[in-house]
Amino acid sequence: MCDAVRVLMLSWEYPPLVVGGLGRHVEALARELSASGHDVCVVTRGQSAARVDEVRDGVRIVRAAIDPLAIDFTTESLLSWSQAAEHAMLRAALPLVRRWRPDVVHAHDWLVAQTAITLTELTKAPLVATLHATEAGRHQGWLPRPLNGAIHSVERWLAQRADEVITCSGTMRDEAAALFDLAPDRLTVIPNAIDAARWQASAPDTTATRDRHAGTGPLLVFAGRLAHEKGVQTLLAAVGRLRAAQPGLRLVVAGTGPHAETLRAQARALRIARRVDWLGFVPEERLPSVLGAADIVVVPSLYEPFGIVALEAVVAGAPLVVSETGGLRDLATGGVATAAFPAGDAGALATAIEKLLADPLAAQRAVARAARIVGRDYSWPAVAARTVEIYERAAGRSVR
């Protein structure tokens, strides 16, 4: 493989079509690889009836045409939807690889597994797979329904077929090795990264946000999907425990998701409804000021392969409390988080919050230390350089 690598990335989401954090991760990695002199093409889903081939920020992006199929992205039809999406992506990629042969195919998660494996066999390029999460992990080790088992089987197929597998944390590495029977030398931990400049809110914006939401304070902030595995129910329970000791305490919840109404009902049952501001979806350009306004940002997930919002909070200048699960455990032991608690333990979370609020100077010193660590270890240039090393290793391992 030459110094400049031709990289074919496959992702089921890519900005402006964004569902979660995966799409933004792929975009940032592709941009950094291109800026480093590599030839990067991303094949992804589109939003129109025509195939789109464009260049943005040095990255060639091929967006598949939407097929006229009445299949919704729901639990009941997810496998049918994914099959249709993969078929469209594969058809979009075939004209590309007839003229432009990649040195490596890089697949991001199970929703592009069939496309990635087919293109790998066609081009004879090595396959690198990044596993951003696992279906078993999302369900605390269980596969409760046939759909979950089917998704797990696709993840296993992709992981075993790949020449190299990337995970974002040590916990995810161990999880993938056990779930998919992978040899340790095929798994590499490369953390997610952050563009620190984009997450540093201006002082006026942060002050205005705090004035809007904090009242007499202190102010806690959660940002993320309102789903069971994100653990917002644990945070609400902790706020309920702190109601008497912290009469001015307020909580901002930024995000949407399937558990929104359940969580609102929980807040009412705990008699803390007036203490919680439900912001719904917050655009990325506004989120730094929300995070920066917090006395503490809490990431209370029950399952979290990495937890990019934790890095965003640190760069925004907020003390950080995380649950001891998944990639958050790495951030806690590595000095990024200010404090940690056992996942799901509302009492321990309440205690951690009280300790931080009692010593704000120590909390701010911890934030400054964490910001230095993030700048050193979680930058996109560092992550892109390590990813290229994996591409080189995959080329040496591949026997196709």
Short mmCIF file of C-alpha atoms in Angstrom, two decimals:
data_model
loop_
_atom_site.label_atom_id
_atom_site.label_comp_id
_atom_site.label_asym_id
_atom_site.label_seq_id
_atom_site.Cartn_x
_atom_site.Cartn_y
_atom_site.Cartn_z
CA MET A 1 0.00 0.00 0.00
CA CYS A 2 1.41 3.42 -0.93
CA ASP A 3 1.75 6.36 1.45
CA ALA A 4 -1.42 8.02 0.13
CA VAL A 5 -4.23 5.56 0.77
CA ARG A 6 -7.42 5.21 -1.27
CA VAL A 7 -10.14 4.72 1.33
CA LEU A 8 -13.69 3.64 0.53
CA MET A 9 -15.83 4.38 3.60
CA LEU A 10 -19.34 3.02 3.99
CA SER A 11 -21.79 4.59 6.41
CA TRP A 12 -25.56 4.47 6.63
CA GLU A 13 -25.63 8.11 7.76
CA TYR A 14 -23.54 11.11 6.77
CA PRO A 15 -24.26 14.83 7.24
CA PRO A 16 -26.62 16.43 6.57
CA LEU A 17 -28.42 13.07 6.97
CA VAL A 18 -27.69 12.44 10.65
CA VAL A 19 -29.47 10.09 13.05
CA GLY A 20 -26.89 9.80 15.84
CA GLY A 21 -23.19 10.32 16.43
CA LEU A 22 -21.93 7.81 13.86
CA GLY A 23 -22.48 10.10 10.87
CA ARG A 24 -20.55 12.97 12.40
CA HIS A 25 -17.74 10.61 13.39
CA VAL A 26 -17.40 9.35 9.82
CA GLU A 27 -17.50 12.89 8.43
CA ALA A 28 -14.77 14.16 10.76
CA LEU A 29 -12.54 11.14 10.15
CA ALA A 30 -12.98 11.40 6.37
CA ARG A 31 -12.15 15.10 6.43
CA GLU A 32 -9.02 14.57 8.51
CA LEU A 33 -7.79 11.71 6.31
CA SER A 34 -8.33 13.86 3.23
CA ALA A 35 -6.52 16.80 4.84
CA SER A 36 -3.61 14.42 5.54
CA GLY A 37 -3.27 13.64 1.83
CA HIS A 38 -5.34 10.47 1.49
CA ASP A 39 -7.94 9.86 -1.22
CA VAL A 40 -11.27 9.32 0.56
CA CYS A 41 -14.67 8.45 -0.84
CA VAL A 42 -17.74 7.92 1.35
CA VAL A 43 -20.72 5.95 0.05
CA THR A 44 -23.86 6.57 2.04
CA ARG A 45 -27.64 6.88 1.86
CA GLY A 46 -29.15 9.73 -0.07
CA GLN A 47 -32.25 11.87 0.20
CA SER A 48 -33.33 12.16 -3.43
CA ALA A 49 -34.45 9.94 -6.28
CA ALA A 50 -31.13 10.44 -8.08
CA ARG A 51 -27.62 9.27 -7.23
CA VAL A 52 -25.51 12.23 -6.09
CA ASP A 53 -21.72 12.39 -6.56
CA GLU A 54 -20.13 15.44 -4.96
CA VAL A 55 -16.97 16.68 -3.23
CA ARG A 56 -17.16 18.44 0.14
CA ASP A 57 -14.15 19.45 2.22
CA GLY A 58 -11.89 17.34 0.03
CA VAL A 59 -13.99 14.18 0.48
CA ARG A 60 -15.84 12.58 -2.40
CA ILE A 61 -19.34 11.64 -1.30
CA VAL A 62 -21.57 9.29 -3.26
CA ARG A 63 -25.17 9.35 -2.03
CA ALA A 64 -27.42 6.49 -3.10
CA ALA A 65 -30.72 7.18 -4.82
CA ILE A 66 -33.83 6.53 -2.75
CA ASP A 67 -35.83 3.60 -4.07
CA PRO A 68 -39.62 4.04 -4.26
CA LEU A 69 -40.35 1.56 -1.46
CA ALA A 70 -42.83 2.06 1.36
CA ILE A 71 -40.59 0.77 4.17
CA ASP A 72 -40.25 2.80 7.34
CA PHE A 73 -37.29 2.90 9.71
CA THR A 74 -39.14 1.22 12.58
CA THR A 75 -38.46 -1.73 14.85
CA GLU A 76 -40.91 -3.94 12.98
CA SER A 77 -39.46 -3.24 9.54
CA LEU A 78 -35.82 -2.50 10.40
CA LEU A 79 -34.34 -5.53 8.63
CA SER A 80 -36.38 -4.89 5.48
CA TRP A 81 -35.40 -1.23 5.59
CA SER A 82 -31.71 -2.07 6.03
CA GLN A 83 -31.78 -4.54 3.13
CA ALA A 84 -33.29 -1.92 0.85
CA ALA A 85 -30.80 0.72 1.98
CA GLU A 86 -27.84 -1.62 1.44
CA HIS A 87 -29.06 -2.56 -2.02
CA ALA A 88 -29.29 1.11 -2.97
CA MET A 89 -25.83 1.85 -1.56
CA LEU A 90 -24.29 -1.07 -3.41
CA ARG A 91 -25.75 0.09 -6.71
CA ALA A 92 -24.40 3.57 -6.01
CA ALA A 93 -20.91 2.21 -5.31
CA LEU A 94 -20.52 -0.12 -8.29
CA PRO A 95 -19.93 2.61 -10.93
CA LEU A 96 -17.35 4.16 -8.58
CA VAL A 97 -15.21 1.07 -8.05
CA ARG A 98 -15.11 0.22 -11.76
CA ARG A 99 -12.84 3.24 -12.27
CA TRP A 100 -11.49 3.92 -8.77
CA ARG A 101 -10.14 0.91 -6.92
CA PRO A 102 -9.78 1.39 -3.16
CA ASP A 103 -6.77 0.27 -1.16
CA VAL A 104 -9.06 -0.43 1.79
CA VAL A 105 -12.79 -0.69 2.48
CA HIS A 106 -13.80 0.77 5.85
CA ALA A 107 -17.27 -0.23 7.11
CA HIS A 108 -19.00 1.56 9.96
CA ASP A 109 -21.41 -0.74 11.82
CA TRP A 110 -23.71 -3.56 10.78
CA LEU A 111 -26.06 -1.54 8.59
CA VAL A 112 -23.44 -1.55 5.81
CA ALA A 113 -22.11 -5.10 6.33
CA GLN A 114 -23.43 -6.66 3.12
CA THR A 115 -22.33 -3.71 0.99
CA ALA A 116 -18.86 -3.73 2.55
CA ILE A 117 -18.30 -7.46 2.18
CA THR A 118 -19.55 -7.48 -1.42
CA LEU A 119 -17.29 -4.57 -2.40
CA THR A 120 -14.36 -6.16 -0.60
CA GLU A 121 -14.79 -9.37 -2.58
CA LEU A 122 -15.19 -7.41 -5.83
CA THR A 123 -12.19 -5.12 -5.37
CA LYS A 124 -9.94 -7.55 -3.42
CA ALA A 125 -9.24 -4.70 -0.97
CA PRO A 126 -8.81 -5.47 2.74
CA LEU A 127 -11.77 -4.82 5.00
CA VAL A 128 -11.61 -2.73 8.18
CA ALA A 129 -14.73 -2.59 10.36
CA THR A 130 -15.43 -0.08 13.10
CA LEU A 131 -17.94 -1.40 15.62
CA HIS A 132 -19.56 1.64 17.21
CA ALA A 133 -21.84 -0.49 19.41
CA THR A 134 -23.22 -4.02 19.66
CA GLU A 135 -26.79 -5.22 19.83
CA ALA A 136 -26.06 -7.40 22.85
CA GLY A 137 -24.44 -4.48 24.62
CA ARG A 138 -27.45 -2.26 24.03
CA HIS A 139 -29.58 -4.85 25.84
CA GLN A 140 -27.19 -5.48 28.75
CA GLY A 141 -25.96 -8.76 27.31
CA TRP A 142 -29.32 -10.14 26.17
CA LEU A 143 -30.83 -10.68 22.72
CA PRO A 144 -34.49 -10.63 23.76
CA ARG A 145 -36.21 -10.84 20.37
CA PRO A 146 -35.60 -12.47 16.99
CA LEU A 147 -34.76 -9.04 15.55
CA ASN A 148 -31.99 -8.57 18.10
CA GLY A 149 -30.59 -11.99 17.30
CA ALA A 150 -30.64 -11.22 13.58
CA ILE A 151 -28.76 -7.94 14.08
CA HIS A 152 -26.24 -9.72 16.28
CA SER A 153 -25.64 -12.29 13.54
CA VAL A 154 -24.90 -9.54 11.01
CA GLU A 155 -22.50 -7.87 13.45
CA ARG A 156 -20.75 -11.20 13.98
CA TRP A 157 -20.47 -11.79 10.23
CA LEU A 158 -18.94 -8.35 9.65
CA ALA A 159 -16.53 -8.66 12.58
CA GLN A 160 -15.31 -12.12 11.60
CA ARG A 161 -15.03 -11.20 7.92
CA ALA A 162 -12.98 -8.05 8.58
CA ASP A 163 -9.21 -8.12 8.45
CA GLU A 164 -9.04 -5.57 11.27
CA VAL A 165 -11.69 -4.46 13.78
CA ILE A 166 -11.66 -1.06 15.48
CA THR A 167 -13.51 -0.33 18.72
CA CYS A 168 -13.73 2.97 20.57
CA SER A 169 -12.90 1.75 24.08
CA GLY A 170 -11.27 -1.04 26.01
CA THR A 171 -14.65 -2.25 27.21
CA MET A 172 -15.95 -2.43 23.64
CA ARG A 173 -12.82 -4.34 22.61
CA ASP A 174 -13.38 -6.95 25.30
CA GLU A 175 -17.09 -7.11 24.48
CA ALA A 176 -16.45 -7.65 20.77
CA ALA A 177 -13.78 -10.28 21.40
CA ALA A 178 -16.15 -12.31 23.57
CA LEU A 179 -19.28 -11.86 21.46
CA PHE A 180 -17.70 -12.57 18.09
CA ASP A 181 -14.85 -14.96 18.99
CA LEU A 182 -12.15 -12.60 17.72
CA ALA A 183 -8.45 -13.02 18.34
CA PRO A 184 -7.01 -10.11 20.36
CA ASP A 185 -4.54 -9.17 17.62
CA ARG A 186 -7.41 -8.34 15.23
CA LEU A 187 -8.90 -5.77 17.60
CA THR A 188 -7.58 -2.25 18.12
CA VAL A 189 -8.89 0.50 20.38
CA ILE A 190 -9.01 3.91 18.72
CA PRO A 191 -11.10 6.39 20.72
CA ASN A 192 -13.55 8.80 19.23
CA ALA A 193 -12.25 12.32 18.80
CA ILE A 194 -13.45 15.89 18.98
CA ASP A 195 -12.79 19.15 17.16
CA ALA A 196 -12.19 21.20 20.27
CA ALA A 197 -12.59 24.58 18.56
CA ARG A 198 -16.19 23.76 17.63
CA TRP A 199 -17.18 23.07 21.25
CA GLN A 200 -15.82 26.14 22.98
CA ALA A 201 -18.82 28.37 23.60
CA SER A 202 -18.47 32.12 23.88
CA ALA A 203 -18.79 33.63 27.33
CA PRO A 204 -21.85 35.76 26.37
CA ASP A 205 -23.69 32.72 24.94
CA THR A 206 -22.91 30.63 28.00
CA THR A 207 -23.99 33.38 30.38
CA ALA A 208 -27.24 33.91 28.48
CA THR A 209 -28.00 30.19 28.57
CA ARG A 210 -27.31 30.01 32.29
CA ASP A 211 -29.48 33.05 32.97
CA ARG A 212 -32.29 31.35 31.05
CA HIS A 213 -32.19 28.00 32.84
CA ALA A 214 -30.23 28.04 36.12
CA GLY A 215 -32.34 30.24 38.36
CA THR A 216 -30.51 30.38 41.67
CA GLY A 217 -28.65 27.19 40.72
CA PRO A 218 -26.87 24.90 40.73
CA LEU A 219 -27.51 23.64 37.18
CA LEU A 220 -27.15 20.06 35.95
CA VAL A 221 -27.23 19.23 32.21
CA PHE A 222 -27.90 16.03 30.29
CA ALA A 223 -27.53 15.93 26.49
CA GLY A 224 -28.37 12.86 24.44
CA ARG A 225 -31.11 10.56 23.23
CA LEU A 226 -34.00 9.93 25.58
CA ALA A 227 -33.71 6.15 25.49
CA HIS A 228 -33.58 3.65 28.35
CA GLU A 229 -29.89 2.83 27.88
CA LYS A 230 -28.95 6.51 28.28
CA GLY A 231 -29.92 6.33 31.96
CA VAL A 232 -31.85 9.60 32.28
CA GLN A 233 -34.17 7.80 34.71
CA THR A 234 -31.20 7.40 37.06
CA LEU A 235 -30.42 11.11 36.85
CA LEU A 236 -34.03 12.07 37.59
CA ALA A 237 -34.03 9.77 40.61
CA ALA A 238 -30.81 11.41 41.84
CA VAL A 239 -32.35 14.88 41.44
CA GLY A 240 -35.30 13.66 43.49
CA ARG A 241 -32.92 12.61 46.26
CA LEU A 242 -31.24 16.04 46.19
CA ARG A 243 -34.48 18.00 46.28
CA ALA A 244 -34.28 18.95 49.96
CA ALA A 245 -30.51 19.42 50.24
CA GLN A 246 -30.29 21.54 47.04
CA PRO A 247 -33.49 23.63 46.92
CA GLY A 248 -32.31 25.68 43.92
CA LEU A 249 -31.10 22.70 41.87
CA ARG A 250 -32.29 22.62 38.27
CA LEU A 251 -31.81 20.13 35.44
CA VAL A 252 -31.70 20.78 31.71
CA VAL A 253 -32.42 17.81 29.44
CA ALA A 254 -31.37 18.37 25.82
CA GLY A 255 -32.54 15.68 23.43
CA THR A 256 -35.43 13.66 22.10
CA GLY A 257 -36.23 9.97 22.00
CA PRO A 258 -38.73 7.19 22.59
CA HIS A 259 -38.71 7.51 26.40
CA ALA A 260 -39.49 11.24 26.54
CA GLU A 261 -43.01 10.88 27.89
CA THR A 262 -42.02 8.14 30.34
CA LEU A 263 -39.29 10.38 31.74
CA ARG A 264 -41.62 13.36 32.03
CA ALA A 265 -44.04 11.16 33.96
CA GLN A 266 -41.21 10.06 36.26
CA ALA A 267 -40.29 13.70 36.95
CA ARG A 268 -43.90 14.42 37.91
CA ALA A 269 -44.04 11.36 40.16
CA LEU A 270 -40.82 12.48 41.89
CA ARG A 271 -42.28 15.99 42.33
CA ILE A 272 -39.38 17.59 40.45
CA ALA A 273 -41.22 18.52 37.24
CA ARG A 274 -40.73 22.26 37.83
CA ARG A 275 -37.00 21.74 38.27
CA VAL A 276 -36.54 20.18 34.81
CA ASP A 277 -36.33 22.07 31.52
CA TRP A 278 -36.95 19.76 28.56
CA LEU A 279 -35.27 21.46 25.61
CA GLY A 280 -35.95 18.81 22.99
CA PHE A 281 -33.55 18.71 20.05
CA VAL A 282 -30.76 21.29 20.40
CA PRO A 283 -28.81 22.18 17.21
CA GLU A 284 -25.09 21.52 17.39
CA GLU A 285 -24.24 25.21 17.21
CA ARG A 286 -26.24 25.86 20.41
CA LEU A 287 -25.16 22.80 22.38
CA PRO A 288 -21.73 24.13 23.55
CA SER A 289 -23.39 27.02 25.39
CA VAL A 290 -25.83 24.59 27.05
CA LEU A 291 -23.01 22.33 28.20
CA GLY A 292 -20.81 25.25 29.23
CA ALA A 293 -23.58 26.75 31.36
CA ALA A 294 -23.69 23.68 33.61
CA ASP A 295 -22.24 23.35 37.08
CA ILE A 296 -22.10 19.64 36.22
CA VAL A 297 -22.78 17.69 33.04
CA VAL A 298 -23.99 14.17 33.81
CA VAL A 299 -23.65 11.19 31.45
CA PRO A 300 -25.61 8.49 33.33
CA SER A 301 -25.74 5.80 30.64
CA LEU A 302 -26.47 2.17 31.39
CA TYR A 303 -24.70 1.27 28.14
CA GLU A 304 -22.32 3.58 26.30
CA PRO A 305 -19.67 2.33 23.87
CA PHE A 306 -17.88 5.68 24.13
CA GLY A 307 -19.90 8.78 25.04
CA ILE A 308 -18.73 11.65 22.82
CA VAL A 309 -20.84 14.16 24.77
CA ALA A 310 -18.41 13.66 27.65
CA LEU A 311 -15.58 15.11 25.56
CA GLU A 312 -17.85 17.90 24.36
CA ALA A 313 -18.69 18.82 27.95
CA VAL A 314 -15.03 18.96 28.98
CA VAL A 315 -14.10 21.21 26.06
CA ALA A 316 -17.11 23.42 26.85
CA GLY A 317 -15.66 23.83 30.35
CA ALA A 318 -18.07 21.82 32.51
CA PRO A 319 -17.25 19.39 35.33
CA LEU A 320 -18.25 15.90 34.27
CA VAL A 321 -19.86 12.99 36.12
CA VAL A 322 -20.16 9.69 34.24
CA SER A 323 -21.43 6.21 34.95
CA GLU A 324 -18.87 3.42 35.15
CA THR A 325 -19.87 1.60 31.97
CA GLY A 326 -18.43 1.02 28.51
CA GLY A 327 -16.20 3.73 27.15
CA LEU A 328 -17.17 6.07 29.97
CA ARG A 329 -15.16 3.86 32.30
CA ASP A 330 -12.06 4.62 30.20
CA LEU A 331 -12.77 8.34 30.47
CA ALA A 332 -13.12 8.05 34.25
CA THR A 333 -9.90 6.12 34.79
CA GLY A 334 -8.06 8.27 32.23
CA GLY A 335 -8.73 11.55 34.02
CA VAL A 336 -11.30 13.00 31.60
CA ALA A 337 -14.28 12.65 33.95
CA THR A 338 -14.29 14.57 37.23
CA ALA A 339 -16.24 11.85 39.06
CA ALA A 340 -17.90 8.50 38.36
CA PHE A 341 -20.59 6.28 39.85
CA PRO A 342 -21.90 2.71 39.30
CA ALA A 343 -24.34 2.69 36.40
CA GLY A 344 -27.96 2.77 37.52
CA ASP A 345 -27.15 3.75 41.13
CA ALA A 346 -29.11 6.95 41.79
CA GLY A 347 -27.85 7.22 45.37
CA ALA A 348 -24.21 7.08 44.30
CA LEU A 349 -24.89 9.65 41.57
CA ALA A 350 -26.52 12.01 44.07
CA THR A 351 -23.49 11.65 46.36
CA ALA A 352 -21.07 12.38 43.50
CA ILE A 353 -23.04 15.49 42.54
CA GLU A 354 -23.07 16.77 46.13
CA LYS A 355 -19.31 16.30 46.49
CA LEU A 356 -18.60 18.26 43.31
CA LEU A 357 -20.97 21.07 44.23
CA ALA A 358 -19.30 21.32 47.64
CA ASP A 359 -15.86 22.01 46.12
CA PRO A 360 -16.21 24.01 42.89
CA LEU A 361 -12.54 25.03 42.80
CA ALA A 362 -11.41 21.40 42.81
CA ALA A 363 -13.96 20.66 40.10
CA GLN A 364 -12.59 23.42 37.88
CA ARG A 365 -9.02 22.21 38.38
CA ALA A 366 -10.17 18.76 37.28
CA VAL A 367 -11.81 20.28 34.18
CA ALA A 368 -8.58 22.07 33.22
CA ARG A 369 -6.63 18.83 33.58
CA ALA A 370 -9.24 16.95 31.56
CA ALA A 371 -9.13 19.53 28.76
CA ARG A 372 -5.37 19.00 28.41
CA ILE A 373 -5.88 15.23 28.17
CA VAL A 374 -8.60 15.61 25.55
CA GLY A 375 -6.43 17.93 23.47
CA ARG A 376 -3.57 15.43 23.54
CA ASP A 377 -5.32 12.09 23.12
CA TYR A 378 -8.69 12.76 21.50
CA SER A 379 -7.87 15.01 18.54
CA TRP A 380 -8.81 14.08 14.97
CA PRO A 381 -5.19 14.22 13.67
CA ALA A 382 -4.18 11.67 16.31
CA VAL A 383 -7.15 9.40 15.56
CA ALA A 384 -6.70 9.63 11.78
CA ALA A 385 -3.00 8.73 12.04
CA ARG A 386 -3.81 5.64 14.11
CA THR A 387 -6.54 4.65 11.66
CA VAL A 388 -4.07 4.76 8.75
CA GLU A 389 -1.82 2.41 10.72
CA ILE A 390 -4.74 -0.03 10.86
CA TYR A 391 -5.27 0.30 7.11
CA GLU A 392 -1.62 -0.60 6.55
CA ARG A 393 -1.86 -3.56 8.90
CA ALA A 394 -5.05 -4.79 7.21
CA ALA A 395 -3.31 -4.71 3.84
CA GLY A 396 -0.56 -6.92 5.22
CA ARG A 397 -3.02 -9.31 6.82
CA SER A 398 -5.42 -9.63 3.85
CA VAL A 399 -5.02 -12.74 1.71
CA ARG A 400 -7.68 -11.88 -0.84
#
